[in-house]
Amino acid sequence: FGYTDEEVRMLIAPMASNGEEAMGSMGTDTPLACLSDKPQSLFNYFKQLFAQVTNPPIDPIREDLVMSLTSYIGMERNILSEAPENCHTLKMPHPVLTNRDLEKLRRVSRGDLLASTLPTTFSVLEGETSLKRALDSLCRRASLAIKAGYTLLILSDRGVDEEFAPIPCLLALTAVHNHLIREGTRTGVALIIESGEPREVMHYSLLIGYGASAINPYLAIETIEELAGSGELPNSITPEIAVKNYIKAVDKGLLKIFSKMGISTLQSYRGAQVFEAIGLNRELVDVYFTGTSSQIEGVGLDVLAKEATDKHAFAFRFVSESETELAVGGHYQYRINGERHLLNPLTVSKLQHSVRQSSYETFQEFAELIDEQNERLYTLRGLMELKTIPQPIPLEQVEPASEIVKRFATGAMSFGSISAEAHETLAIAMNRMGARSNTGEGGEDEARFAPLPNGDSRRSAIKQVASGRFGVTAHYLVNAEELQIKVAQGAKPGEGGQLPGHKVDAIIARVRHSIPGVGLISPPPHHDIYSIEDLAQLIYDLKNVNPAARISVKLVAEVGVGTVAAGVSKAHADVVLISGYDGGTGAAPLTSIKHAGIPWELGLAETQQVLVMNDLRSRIRVQVDGKLQTGRDVVIAALLGAEEFGFSTAPLVALGCIMMRKCHLNTCPVGIATQNPELRKKFTGTPEHVINYFFFVAEQVREWMAKLGFRNMNEMIGRVDMIQMRSAIDHWKARGLDFSAMLHNPQVPGRVGRRCVEGQDHGLQQALDHQLLDQAKPALEHGTHISFDMPIRNVHRAVGTMLSGEIARLHGSHGLPEDAIRICFNGSAGQSFGAFLAKGVSLVLEGDANDYAGKGLSGGKIIVFPPKNSTFAPEENILIGNT
C-alpha cells in the first residue's frame, strides 16, 4: 500500500496522539505525482478545489453548528415520495468505520439492508492488462449483486498476497460508481470501502467525494494499535483511545476540507467530485473520473498498474528478505533516498554562499542546479523550452537590472510567523531597490512607518488585508503603496492564516490587537466578501482610505481561477496575484500543504487567456508567486503573462534559512521563524544579502531577454509563443503530458491589450467625502471643533472613509480629539458608512444605513437612530446592515 516511515511518524502518530491533523510549514518543493520517479498513490494525482470570492468557504471552527458528518447508508428512494421505505437506511454519525463496525455492516440482513463483499485485487502475474480486466470484472459483479438484491457493496482489498496486488481503492470505487451511474442503478446501493490504503485526511475526502458512503481503513487502524501497544505514543494512550483520536482527527479534517468549498454536510459532499486531476490522461478520466478536470493530460491505466505492482513488489521483497523498515518517504522533509526536493542541502548552501560572497558566479551555479533539477522533472516549467534567437541582442541594449528589480516583491510573510529582525530586513532591502515588501496579515508596528536616521525605511510597501483583519486600521492603510486583499494562500487555500499561541508575544499581540499567548486562526472567508460585488465594495473602501495606493487581490491557482480573475478586474482591482500551490507558510496542516492548489503555471496561463479574451487584461496588472527562484522562472512567468513577481522562500534562504521546516514550532535555529529571544540572536541576515539575490535574478533575466530578443520586460509579457514543450521526453510518467491548452495563444484583434496599459476608474470623483474634507479643513489643519449637517442617499458609499484616511495621514493613529468633527446626516446611507472611521470623527445618522456600516472602525463614533417621525419600534427593527 506504499506506507512510509514518514507517514507513520509525521501523519498517523500525531493524529492518534492528539486527535488533530499534523501541522507543517514552508510549503512543498517535491515533484508532482506525474513527475515523480517513485511509484505514487493514486490519491496524489488529485488536488482539492476551493472557493474563492464567490460561494466563499465556511469557517469550520466558528460555524461548526451548521456542519455535519452524518450520513445515511442504504438504498436511496424518491425523495419526493413520503413513504416508510425511505427510512430503511442506517444512520452513520461519521464515515470512518472501525473493523468491528464493518463486521456489523457485513452481517446486517434486515429488510432492504443486505451486504455483499466484492474483492478489489488484481493478479500481478497476468501482464499489463490485468488491472483493466479486474476492473471490468468488478463492475460486472457489482451489477449482478444489485440484481440479486444487495444494497450495501463492500469493496475489499483484504485478499492481497504474493500474487494479488490491491487495486487502488479510489480507482475501484470510481470504476463501480461511474459504471452504476451509466447503468442507472447507482442510487440502489451504498458503496463501502474496506482498504489498507487510506490513511491521510485527503484520502478520505477523495473517497467520499467520488461516492463512498463509509470507509474502513483497516491497515491504518492496525498500525495505530501497534504504535500504541509498542509504546511509541504517549503512555496514557491505549490502542482504543488512539483509534478514537485518529477517527476524531479525520472527522475534523474532513469538515475543514468540506468548508473550503462552502459545503457544510457530508451528504452534500459525497459524490460532488470537487477535485481536479494533475497528470491523468483524458481516456482514464472520462471512464473512471467522469467530469473531473485534467488540464495537461498525463498517465493512463497502464502507469497506474505499474505503480501498483511496483509497490506490491517492494512490499513482498520485505517478506522474502525479512526486512522490517518502511521506505523513508521524504515528501515533507528532505531525506537521503527519499523523494527529491528542489531546495536541498546543496542548493541552499550555494544560494547562501553566493549572496554572502556577492558572487554572481556562485549564484549561476545555484541557478544551474535549480534549472537542471526542474529539467529532471520537478516542475511543469522544467518541461518547457524557450525559443532563443540565432543572434542574441547585445546585453547593454537590455533593460537594466535596477529597473527589473522594481517588478519584484516579497511574499506575504507576517510579523509573527517570522521574527521582527527578518521582517524588517526584508523591508529595508526591498525599499532600497524600489521594490515592495509585504506585511502579511499580521499588521505592522507603527514605529516602522518613520524612516531610520540613515534614510532606510522599515515600512512595508504592501499592506495586506486578510480575513482576520489583524492590525488593519486607517493609520495602517494610509502607510502603504499597495493594499492587498488576501482571498487565499497558496499553501492552504480555503483556510485562514494560523499563528500558534507560543509565537504570540506581547509585541505581536499589541500589533495585532490581540492577547499574548492566544493562538490566532483567521476565518477562511472574509465576512464582508460573499460575492464579486462585495469584493468591489472592499476595493472601493480601501481606495477611499488611501487613494494613492494600488489595490491588489491575491488568488490561488486552480481550474477556473481565470473566471475569478476576470471578476476581480471588473471589481476594479489594480493588480491580481496568482499564487501557486507550492508557496511557503508559517503553519498549515500537512494535508493542505500537499493536496490543495495547483502549479502557478496553469493558473497564470488560464488567467492571461481569460483576461485577454474578455478584453480585461489592459486594465489590470498580473503578479505571480510560488517557488520562483531563478531568472528562468521569472522569464517563463513573464512569457505566460505576468508583469510582477513574488518571492518568499528564496529571500528567506538568502537571509540564512536552512529549510528545517519547523517554523510552526517556534524553534527556528537561525532566528528567522521564531519569537524566542535567544534564537533570534542567531539571525545573521542583512539587507545586502537580499539585494544581492534579487539583482542576481534580474541579471539572469537580462541574459535570457538577450537570448530571446527582448530589450525590455514589457515586450516579453504574454509572449507565450516563445515557449514550447520539450520534445523527446522519455520519463515513464511525464511523456504523456500535453501543454497545448496551457500554451494556447488567444487570437484577438490587435487593439486588445495583452498587458496592463491603462488604469482602473475607481469612481472616487463622485465621493461625498470631497465635500466633507472641504468643510472639515479647520479641524484637520488647526484642531478646531466643527459640526455641520448634510443630507445623505444610499448612493453615497464609504462616507467618512476618505476623511479618516486624511486624518490618519496627518495625525497618525491618535487621530483628533473626541468629537472634533461631528457630522449629522439625514437619510439612507449607502454601503460602508463610516468604514475605517478615525478617532475624533462622530457620524450621526437619522435614518438607516446599508451593509458594512462601521467596517474597520478605527476609533471614530457612529450613531444611528430612526427618523423622529417614524412609527415603528426601533428595538424591533434593523437600522443598519452588517455582513
PDB file of C-alpha atoms in Angstrom, residues 492-638:
ATOM      1  CA  LYS A 492      -3.511  26.390   2.298  1.00  0.00           C
ATOM      2  CA  PRO A 493      -6.222  27.855   0.055  1.00  0.00           C
ATOM      3  CA  GLY A 494      -9.669  27.863   1.601  1.00  0.00           C
ATOM      4  CA  GLU A 495      -8.235  28.259   5.104  1.00  0.00           C
ATOM      5  CA  GLY A 496      -7.361  31.213   7.271  1.00  0.00           C
ATOM      6  CA  GLY A 497      -3.906  32.182   8.466  1.00  0.00           C
ATOM      7  CA  GLN A 498      -2.636  30.480  11.592  1.00  0.00           C
ATOM      8  CA  LEU A 499      -0.225  31.688  14.273  1.00  0.00           C
ATOM      9  CA  PRO A 500       0.372  29.276  17.187  1.00  0.00           C
ATOM     10  CA  GLY A 501      -0.083  30.782  20.652  1.00  0.00           C
ATOM     11  CA  HIS A 502       3.555  30.230  21.651  1.00  0.00           C
ATOM     12  CA  LYS A 503       4.585  32.715  18.930  1.00  0.00           C
ATOM     13  CA  VAL A 504       2.186  35.461  20.095  1.00  0.00           C
ATOM     14  CA  ASP A 505       4.327  37.552  22.444  1.00  0.00           C
ATOM     15  CA  ALA A 506       3.371  40.938  23.902  1.00  0.00           C
ATOM     16  CA  ILE A 507       4.631  42.965  20.932  1.00  0.00           C
ATOM     17  CA  ILE A 508       2.923  40.797  18.338  1.00  0.00           C
ATOM     18  CA  ALA A 509      -0.286  40.863  20.376  1.00  0.00           C
ATOM     19  CA  ARG A 510      -0.156  44.653  20.502  1.00  0.00           C
ATOM     20  CA  VAL A 511       0.411  44.987  16.773  1.00  0.00           C
ATOM     21  CA  ARG A 512      -2.394  42.534  16.034  1.00  0.00           C
ATOM     22  CA  HIS A 513      -4.711  43.978  18.723  1.00  0.00           C
ATOM     23  CA  SER A 514      -4.971  40.566  20.381  1.00  0.00           C
ATOM     24  CA  ILE A 515      -3.922  38.778  23.594  1.00  0.00           C
ATOM     25  CA  PRO A 516      -0.421  37.366  24.281  1.00  0.00           C
ATOM     26  CA  GLY A 517      -0.201  33.571  24.265  1.00  0.00           C
ATOM     27  CA  VAL A 518      -3.509  33.042  22.473  1.00  0.00           C
ATOM     28  CA  GLY A 519      -3.281  31.285  19.110  1.00  0.00           C
ATOM     29  CA  LEU A 520      -4.703  33.235  16.185  1.00  0.00           C
ATOM     30  CA  ILE A 521      -6.608  31.489  13.401  1.00  0.00           C
ATOM     31  CA  SER A 522      -8.178  33.731  10.794  1.00  0.00           C
ATOM     32  CA  PRO A 523     -11.569  32.698   9.423  1.00  0.00           C
ATOM     33  CA  PRO A 524     -11.445  31.099   5.953  1.00  0.00           C
ATOM     34  CA  PRO A 525     -13.814  33.699   4.457  1.00  0.00           C
ATOM     35  CA  HIS A 526     -13.760  37.466   4.640  1.00  0.00           C
ATOM     36  CA  HIS A 527     -17.075  38.099   6.333  1.00  0.00           C
ATOM     37  CA  ASP A 528     -17.645  41.110   4.129  1.00  0.00           C
ATOM     38  CA  ILE A 529     -16.953  39.233   0.857  1.00  0.00           C
ATOM     39  CA  TYR A 530     -19.585  36.799  -0.333  1.00  0.00           C
ATOM     40  CA  SER A 531     -19.634  37.849  -3.996  1.00  0.00           C
ATOM     41  CA  ILE A 532     -17.703  39.797  -6.615  1.00  0.00           C
ATOM     42  CA  GLU A 533     -19.895  42.797  -5.738  1.00  0.00           C
ATOM     43  CA  ASP A 534     -18.796  42.568  -2.097  1.00  0.00           C
ATOM     44  CA  LEU A 535     -15.176  42.433  -3.233  1.00  0.00           C
ATOM     45  CA  ALA A 536     -15.763  45.521  -5.370  1.00  0.00           C
ATOM     46  CA  GLN A 537     -17.077  47.320  -2.300  1.00  0.00           C
ATOM     47  CA  LEU A 538     -13.997  46.450  -0.219  1.00  0.00           C
ATOM     48  CA  ILE A 539     -11.762  47.617  -3.078  1.00  0.00           C
ATOM     49  CA  TYR A 540     -13.704  50.899  -3.151  1.00  0.00           C
ATOM     50  CA  ASP A 541     -13.410  51.260   0.640  1.00  0.00           C
ATOM     51  CA  LEU A 542      -9.647  50.748   0.583  1.00  0.00           C
ATOM     52  CA  LYS A 543      -9.214  53.100  -2.347  1.00  0.00           C
ATOM     53  CA  ASN A 544     -11.127  55.761  -0.417  1.00  0.00           C
ATOM     54  CA  VAL A 545      -8.985  55.469   2.694  1.00  0.00           C
ATOM     55  CA  ASN A 546      -5.779  55.596   0.606  1.00  0.00           C
ATOM     56  CA  PRO A 547      -6.459  56.936  -2.896  1.00  0.00           C
ATOM     57  CA  ALA A 548      -2.768  56.818  -3.824  1.00  0.00           C
ATOM     58  CA  ALA A 549      -2.392  53.078  -3.156  1.00  0.00           C
ATOM     59  CA  ARG A 550      -2.827  50.283  -5.672  1.00  0.00           C
ATOM     60  CA  ILE A 551      -5.398  47.649  -4.680  1.00  0.00           C
ATOM     61  CA  SER A 552      -4.437  44.036  -5.339  1.00  0.00           C
ATOM     62  CA  VAL A 553      -6.305  40.775  -4.839  1.00  0.00           C
ATOM     63  CA  LYS A 554      -4.494  37.549  -4.040  1.00  0.00           C
ATOM     64  CA  LEU A 555      -5.923  34.343  -5.536  1.00  0.00           C
ATOM     65  CA  VAL A 556      -4.579  30.781  -5.702  1.00  0.00           C
ATOM     66  CA  ALA A 557      -4.232  28.754  -8.880  1.00  0.00           C
ATOM     67  CA  GLU A 558      -6.995  26.227  -9.550  1.00  0.00           C
ATOM     68  CA  VAL A 559      -9.117  25.322 -12.541  1.00  0.00           C
ATOM     69  CA  GLY A 560     -11.474  28.248 -13.127  1.00  0.00           C
ATOM     70  CA  VAL A 561      -9.247  30.871 -11.498  1.00  0.00           C
ATOM     71  CA  GLY A 562      -9.285  32.831 -14.763  1.00  0.00           C
ATOM     72  CA  THR A 563     -13.007  33.469 -14.411  1.00  0.00           C
ATOM     73  CA  VAL A 564     -12.488  34.695 -10.857  1.00  0.00           C
ATOM     74  CA  ALA A 565      -9.642  36.946 -12.049  1.00  0.00           C
ATOM     75  CA  ALA A 566     -11.978  38.421 -14.664  1.00  0.00           C
ATOM     76  CA  GLY A 567     -14.396  39.256 -11.866  1.00  0.00           C
ATOM     77  CA  VAL A 568     -11.564  40.814  -9.886  1.00  0.00           C
ATOM     78  CA  SER A 569     -10.741  43.032 -12.853  1.00  0.00           C
ATOM     79  CA  LYS A 570     -14.384  44.069 -13.188  1.00  0.00           C
ATOM     80  CA  ALA A 571     -14.373  44.856  -9.457  1.00  0.00           C
ATOM     81  CA  HIS A 572     -11.710  47.481 -10.271  1.00  0.00           C
ATOM     82  CA  ALA A 573      -8.671  45.879  -8.656  1.00  0.00           C
ATOM     83  CA  ASP A 574      -5.377  47.285  -9.953  1.00  0.00           C
ATOM     84  CA  VAL A 575      -3.466  44.005  -9.557  1.00  0.00           C
ATOM     85  CA  VAL A 576      -4.421  40.328  -9.393  1.00  0.00           C
ATOM     86  CA  LEU A 577      -1.912  37.908  -7.856  1.00  0.00           C
ATOM     87  CA  ILE A 578      -1.961  34.230  -8.828  1.00  0.00           C
ATOM     88  CA  SER A 579      -0.220  32.053  -6.229  1.00  0.00           C
ATOM     89  CA  GLY A 580       0.998  28.528  -6.851  1.00  0.00           C
ATOM     90  CA  TYR A 581       0.262  25.583  -4.575  1.00  0.00           C
ATOM     91  CA  ASP A 582       3.912  25.290  -3.595  1.00  0.00           C
ATOM     92  CA  GLY A 583       4.149  28.624  -1.800  1.00  0.00           C
ATOM     93  CA  GLY A 584       5.526  28.746   1.730  1.00  0.00           C
ATOM     94  CA  THR A 585       3.670  29.069   5.012  1.00  0.00           C
ATOM     95  CA  GLY A 586       4.472  29.575   8.669  1.00  0.00           C
ATOM     96  CA  ALA A 587       1.923  26.976   9.774  1.00  0.00           C
ATOM     97  CA  ALA A 588      -0.603  24.799   7.920  1.00  0.00           C
ATOM     98  CA  PRO A 589      -1.981  21.250   8.034  1.00  0.00           C
ATOM     99  CA  LEU A 590       0.300  18.932   6.092  1.00  0.00           C
ATOM    100  CA  THR A 591      -2.736  17.760   4.121  1.00  0.00           C
ATOM    101  CA  SER A 592      -3.283  21.287   2.799  1.00  0.00           C
ATOM    102  CA  ILE A 593       0.388  21.869   2.013  1.00  0.00           C
ATOM    103  CA  LYS A 594       0.466  18.763  -0.160  1.00  0.00           C
ATOM    104  CA  HIS A 595      -3.003  18.493  -1.650  1.00  0.00           C
ATOM    105  CA  ALA A 596      -4.575  21.927  -2.244  1.00  0.00           C
ATOM    106  CA  GLY A 597      -3.995  24.265  -5.186  1.00  0.00           C
ATOM    107  CA  ILE A 598      -2.131  23.662  -8.447  1.00  0.00           C
ATOM    108  CA  PRO A 599       1.084  24.950 -10.071  1.00  0.00           C
ATOM    109  CA  TRP A 600       1.111  28.654 -10.878  1.00  0.00           C
ATOM    110  CA  GLU A 601       1.987  27.875 -14.485  1.00  0.00           C
ATOM    111  CA  LEU A 602      -1.551  26.537 -15.023  1.00  0.00           C
ATOM    112  CA  GLY A 603      -3.318  29.270 -13.059  1.00  0.00           C
ATOM    113  CA  LEU A 604      -1.318  32.077 -14.666  1.00  0.00           C
ATOM    114  CA  ALA A 605      -1.866  30.748 -18.192  1.00  0.00           C
ATOM    115  CA  GLU A 606      -5.618  30.479 -17.636  1.00  0.00           C
ATOM    116  CA  THR A 607      -5.789  33.946 -16.088  1.00  0.00           C
ATOM    117  CA  GLN A 608      -3.925  35.531 -19.003  1.00  0.00           C
ATOM    118  CA  GLN A 609      -6.094  33.748 -21.575  1.00  0.00           C
ATOM    119  CA  VAL A 610      -9.410  34.678 -19.920  1.00  0.00           C
ATOM    120  CA  LEU A 611      -8.427  38.306 -19.334  1.00  0.00           C
ATOM    121  CA  VAL A 612      -7.213  38.723 -22.914  1.00  0.00           C
ATOM    122  CA  MET A 613     -10.254  37.017 -24.461  1.00  0.00           C
ATOM    123  CA  ASN A 614     -12.576  39.288 -22.465  1.00  0.00           C
ATOM    124  CA  ASP A 615     -10.550  42.451 -23.199  1.00  0.00           C
ATOM    125  CA  LEU A 616      -9.868  42.966 -19.493  1.00  0.00           C
ATOM    126  CA  ARG A 617      -6.106  42.440 -19.471  1.00  0.00           C
ATOM    127  CA  SER A 618      -5.265  46.012 -20.472  1.00  0.00           C
ATOM    128  CA  ARG A 619      -6.586  47.488 -17.217  1.00  0.00           C
ATOM    129  CA  ILE A 620      -5.135  45.142 -14.600  1.00  0.00           C
ATOM    130  CA  ARG A 621      -1.610  44.046 -13.751  1.00  0.00           C
ATOM    131  CA  VAL A 622      -0.903  40.361 -13.119  1.00  0.00           C
ATOM    132  CA  GLN A 623       1.539  39.146 -10.481  1.00  0.00           C
ATOM    133  CA  VAL A 624       2.600  35.575  -9.784  1.00  0.00           C
ATOM    134  CA  ASP A 625       4.371  33.764  -6.944  1.00  0.00           C
ATOM    135  CA  GLY A 626       5.137  30.244  -5.775  1.00  0.00           C
ATOM    136  CA  LYS A 627       8.725  28.943  -5.501  1.00  0.00           C
ATOM    137  CA  LEU A 628      10.178  31.397  -8.011  1.00  0.00           C
ATOM    138  CA  GLN A 629      13.935  31.123  -7.576  1.00  0.00           C
ATOM    139  CA  THR A 630      15.872  31.839 -10.771  1.00  0.00           C
ATOM    140  CA  GLY A 631      15.862  34.195 -13.726  1.00  0.00           C
ATOM    141  CA  ARG A 632      14.487  31.418 -15.918  1.00  0.00           C
ATOM    142  CA  ASP A 633      11.473  31.086 -13.608  1.00  0.00           C
ATOM    143  CA  VAL A 634      10.805  34.826 -13.953  1.00  0.00           C
ATOM    144  CA  VAL A 635      11.148  34.733 -17.745  1.00  0.00           C
ATOM    145  CA  ILE A 636       8.685  31.837 -18.091  1.00  0.00           C
ATOM    146  CA  ALA A 637       6.239  33.625 -15.795  1.00  0.00           C
ATOM    147  CA  ALA A 638       6.533  36.787 -17.904  1.00  0.00           C
TER     148      ALA A 638
END
